[in-house]
Structure formats: structure tokens, C-alpha cells
Amino acid sequence: MNRIFSGMQPTRQLHLGNYLGALRNWVRLQHDYEAIFCVVDMHAITIDHDPEVLRSNIREVAAAYIAAGIDPEKNILFNQSAVAGHAELNWILACHTPLGWLNRMTQFKEKAGKQKDNAVLGLYAYPVLMAADILLYKATHVPVGEDQKQHLELARDIAGAFNRYYKREDYFPLPEPQILGEATRVMSLRDGTKKMSKSDESEYSRINLTDDADTIALKIRKAKTDPEPLPSVVEGLEGRAEAANLVTIYGALSDQTKAQVLADYGGQQFSAFKGALADLAVAKLSPIAGEMNRLLGDRAELDRILQKGAERAGAIAEKTVNEVKDIVGLVRF
Ligand code: AQP
């Protein structure tokens, strides 16, 4: 059986990178797999946060999943902290993860920055919890953006280490990353060498899923570019990070390759291309924002969906945790 697991952190609003790199692929894959989609709220407390804002972001991310097209009846949709098995398996896997493996994680280095000694243990151990999230459901596939590739490789290593230690070679499947589509790494609108990210201090660096039409158009108009017109072939984007990013976004939103986009817009100035890109982004994103607003207006219904999802996820998780406890040698009653 093939099963997908994936999640997003409810830290601030979701952006176009989250949508094109992950969420949109989930929507497409949900018909071919048994799928579990999680709002990974325990990951969100590895950085500074305000409890009230976190509570509201958890519901907002759940609403974004559904508004983008995730069917909460067919799939399991829930928030991580509602299923205790994530924390339980996290500890057991932490006891099988050498520190040397965690020391190699580039995301920790980026997020901790120069404050490494003040960074919290949860931020350092984040990839172990992520491995627990996936392995708890014995997921075979994990659709993510390119930035999560290293964490996925670690999850595979941890699964392998556990299986070997207890001589249960096939217990945890080694999860396969699914890095799909034209826009696996959407870049900042202000700096084409930096990933579009929720935590970037510039609002103009990203398009949020909840931005209104005027804001989307303004952010695209202000996006950094260079003075040259667009090239006619993909090779012409080399060394032009910002141009490449905008063409990639256009391609992903219109389901075209970069070559097809350049066949239409090659030779044109950015002002014309940006206008077309803004229209396209508004056409694709506005319905999602509208549906999110509608869903957020009925909090009881959203909570009902999350609660039902947590019960379904919890049943799978409990079975795994019990098996793992038995394998490890813990006594349960
Ligand atoms: N820029 C991106 N391009 C493509 N995919 C992206 N993802 C994130 N940014 C991009 C993918 O979105 C999913 C959810 O990400 P997350 O919320 O768990 O955390 P993240 O990867 O750390 O995302 P951010 O926006 O960069 O958040 P902050 O700034 O809080 O760290 C993942 O599948 C991710 O690959």
C-alpha cells in the first residue's frame, strides 16, 4: 500500500512557495494515494511564537489545505499535537539518531544563525520529529519542496537505523521524497538567490495565499528584475536569478514549461510580463483566499474536521506506537 504523509508549519501565512512546491502537488496526488495531511504545530513552537497567533494559524493552515482542494473526507487532515504518538515516537527515534547526523542539517545552521548556543533543543531535534511524523504512519511517499530533501534523507537513515538495530529489516518503509513540478524551489521576489520563506522579514519577498488582488499585483510589480528583456530560450535565464524565478512561477501557475513561457514572452520587457503574471496569480490564488475566508467563518466546522482527522490519524498512530514499544522492549498494559 502506498501512503503519503506531508505537513506545513503554522508559522505565519502560507505563501506561493508552499503552494507551488507542496500544497498543489498534494491536491493532485490525493486521488492516487491514501493520504495524511498534517498541520505540524509542534514544529511551529521550535521558534518564537505568540500562543494566540499560533492557535489562529493552525486553523488558517487547515483552511488553506481545504481551500486549495484537499478533500478532508477522503484524506486524513489533522493537527500534529492532537495525536500523542508523534511525541512518543519522536523520543524513541531520538534514541537511535547519532548527533553527527543532526550536525549536518543545513536548515538548523541557517535558522540558528550566529546564536547557535542559544538555539533551543527542539529546533536542533526538528528533523527527528519530522521523521517520527512520517514513520508513525509508515508513509511510503512524502511530497515536499526541494528544501526538505535533506530532512527526508535523514528520515530514511533513521528508519534504516531502527530497522537494523532491532533486526526488523522491513519494519519502517524508507519514505521516498516526491519533489514535483516546475517550481520545487520558489525564490524570494526581492532576492532571486534566497528561498521564498514565511520568516523573511520583507513582506515584499513573498506572495501570501491570503493576499488580495491589489497586494499580489503590487508585490509582482515591485519584484526585483534586471534591465534586459526576457530571453527567448531557457539558457538565456542563466545568471539571471530573478528573471528565472518569475518565469518559473508563471510556468508553474499556467502548467507550462519555462520554454513554453519564453516562447510567448521572449523579447518582451518585464513591465508587460509582470502584468500578465499578476493577472495569472490573481486568477489562481484569489479563489483559494475566498474559500479560506468562508471556511474560517465557520470555526466549529473546521474544528470538527480537525477532530475527526485526529481520531482517524490517532488510530493508525496508536497501532504503530504499540508495535514499536514491543519491538524496543518496553512493557505496556
Ligand atoms: N520557497 C519554496 N519553494 C518551494 N517549496 C517550498 N516550501 C517551503 N518554501 C518553499 C515547501 O512547503 C512545505 C511546507 O514548509 P514548512 O511550512 O514546513 O516550512 P519551511 O520549508 O521551512 O517553509 P518556509 O516558508 O521557509 O517557513 P519558515 O520561514 O518558517 O522556515 C514544505 O514541503 C516545503 O518544502
PDB file of C-alpha atoms and ligand atoms in Angstrom, residues 7-9 11 15 17-18 21-22 107 111 126 144-145 147-148 183-186 195-199, ligand 1:
ATOM      1  CA  GLY A   7       2.648  18.794   6.511  1.00  0.00           C
ATOM      2  CA  MET A   8       3.224  22.520   6.864  1.00  0.00           C
ATOM      3  CA  GLN A   9       4.126  24.588   9.867  1.00  0.00           C
ATOM      4  CA  THR A  11       4.135  29.799  11.410  1.00  0.00           C
ATOM      5  CA  HIS A  15       2.929  31.618   0.616  1.00  0.00           C
ATOM      6  CA  GLY A  17       6.337  28.679  -2.438  1.00  0.00           C
ATOM      7  CA  ASN A  18       4.393  26.476  -0.018  1.00  0.00           C
ATOM      8  CA  GLY A  21       6.287  23.412  -4.004  1.00  0.00           C
ATOM      9  CA  ALA A  22       3.947  21.292  -1.894  1.00  0.00           C
ATOM     10  CA  GLN A 107      18.363  24.242   7.955  1.00  0.00           C
ATOM     11  CA  LYS A 111      17.801  29.156  11.404  1.00  0.00           C
ATOM     12  CA  TYR A 126      13.295  19.178  14.486  1.00  0.00           C
ATOM     13  CA  VAL A 144       7.727  18.289  -0.321  1.00  0.00           C
ATOM     14  CA  GLY A 145       9.618  21.230  -1.779  1.00  0.00           C
ATOM     15  CA  ASP A 147      14.391  22.480   0.762  1.00  0.00           C
ATOM     16  CA  GLN A 148      13.133  19.448   2.680  1.00  0.00           C
ATOM     17  CA  ALA A 183       8.571  25.224  -9.033  1.00  0.00           C
ATOM     18  CA  THR A 184      10.250  22.979  -6.472  1.00  0.00           C
ATOM     19  CA  ARG A 185      12.124  25.961  -5.022  1.00  0.00           C
ATOM     20  CA  VAL A 186      10.340  29.289  -5.422  1.00  0.00           C
ATOM     21  CA  LYS A 195      14.202  30.879  -0.912  1.00  0.00           C
ATOM     22  CA  MET A 196      10.743  32.446  -0.603  1.00  0.00           C
ATOM     23  CA  SER A 197      10.090  31.958   3.100  1.00  0.00           C
ATOM     24  CA  LYS A 198       7.482  32.757   5.749  1.00  0.00           C
ATOM     25  CA  SER A 199      10.167  34.059   8.062  1.00  0.00           C
TER      26      SER A 199
HETATM   27  N1  AQP B   1      10.165  28.643  -1.426  1.00  0.00           N
HETATM   28  C1  AQP B   1       9.656  27.416  -1.515  1.00  0.00           C
HETATM   29  N2  AQP B   1       9.545  26.810  -2.711  1.00  0.00           N
HETATM   30  C2  AQP B   1       9.013  25.551  -2.828  1.00  0.00           C
HETATM   31  N3  AQP B   1       8.552  24.849  -1.756  1.00  0.00           N
HETATM   32  C3  AQP B   1       8.639  25.431  -0.550  1.00  0.00           C
HETATM   33  N4  AQP B   1       8.275  25.020   0.695  1.00  0.00           N
HETATM   34  C4  AQP B   1       8.579  25.986   1.601  1.00  0.00           C
HETATM   35  N5  AQP B   1       9.131  27.041   0.987  1.00  0.00           N
HETATM   36  C5  AQP B   1       9.186  26.726  -0.356  1.00  0.00           C
HETATM   37  C6  AQP B   1       7.646  23.738   0.972  1.00  0.00           C
HETATM   38  O1  AQP B   1       6.452  23.995   1.694  1.00  0.00           O
HETATM   39  C7  AQP B   1       6.230  22.911   2.597  1.00  0.00           C
HETATM   40  C8  AQP B   1       5.913  23.445   3.972  1.00  0.00           C
HETATM   41  O2  AQP B   1       7.010  24.130   4.504  1.00  0.00           O
HETATM   42  P1  AQP B   1       7.047  24.411   6.065  1.00  0.00           P
HETATM   43  O3  AQP B   1       5.982  25.319   6.438  1.00  0.00           O
HETATM   44  O4  AQP B   1       7.050  23.142   6.807  1.00  0.00           O
HETATM   45  O5  AQP B   1       8.434  25.027   6.359  1.00  0.00           O
HETATM   46  P2  AQP B   1       9.584  25.604   5.518  1.00  0.00           P
HETATM   47  O6  AQP B   1      10.016  24.655   4.466  1.00  0.00           O
HETATM   48  O7  AQP B   1      10.632  25.984   6.469  1.00  0.00           O
HETATM   49  O8  AQP B   1       8.863  26.838   4.848  1.00  0.00           O
HETATM   50  P3  AQP B   1       9.187  28.359   4.986  1.00  0.00           P
HETATM   51  O9  AQP B   1       8.147  29.123   4.298  1.00  0.00           O
HETATM   52  O10 AQP B   1      10.577  28.615   4.579  1.00  0.00           O
HETATM   53  O11 AQP B   1       8.982  28.664   6.533  1.00  0.00           O
HETATM   54  P4  AQP B   1       9.969  29.273   7.557  1.00  0.00           P
HETATM   55  O12 AQP B   1      10.383  30.593   7.022  1.00  0.00           O
HETATM   56  O13 AQP B   1       9.108  29.358   8.791  1.00  0.00           O
HETATM   57  O14 AQP B   1      11.097  28.316   7.678  1.00  0.00           O
HETATM   58  C9  AQP B   1       7.458  22.012   2.547  1.00  0.00           C
HETATM   59  O15 AQP B   1       7.170  20.892   1.734  1.00  0.00           O
HETATM   60  C10 AQP B   1       8.483  22.876   1.904  1.00  0.00           C
HETATM   61  O16 AQP B   1       9.442  22.117   1.167  1.00  0.00           O
END
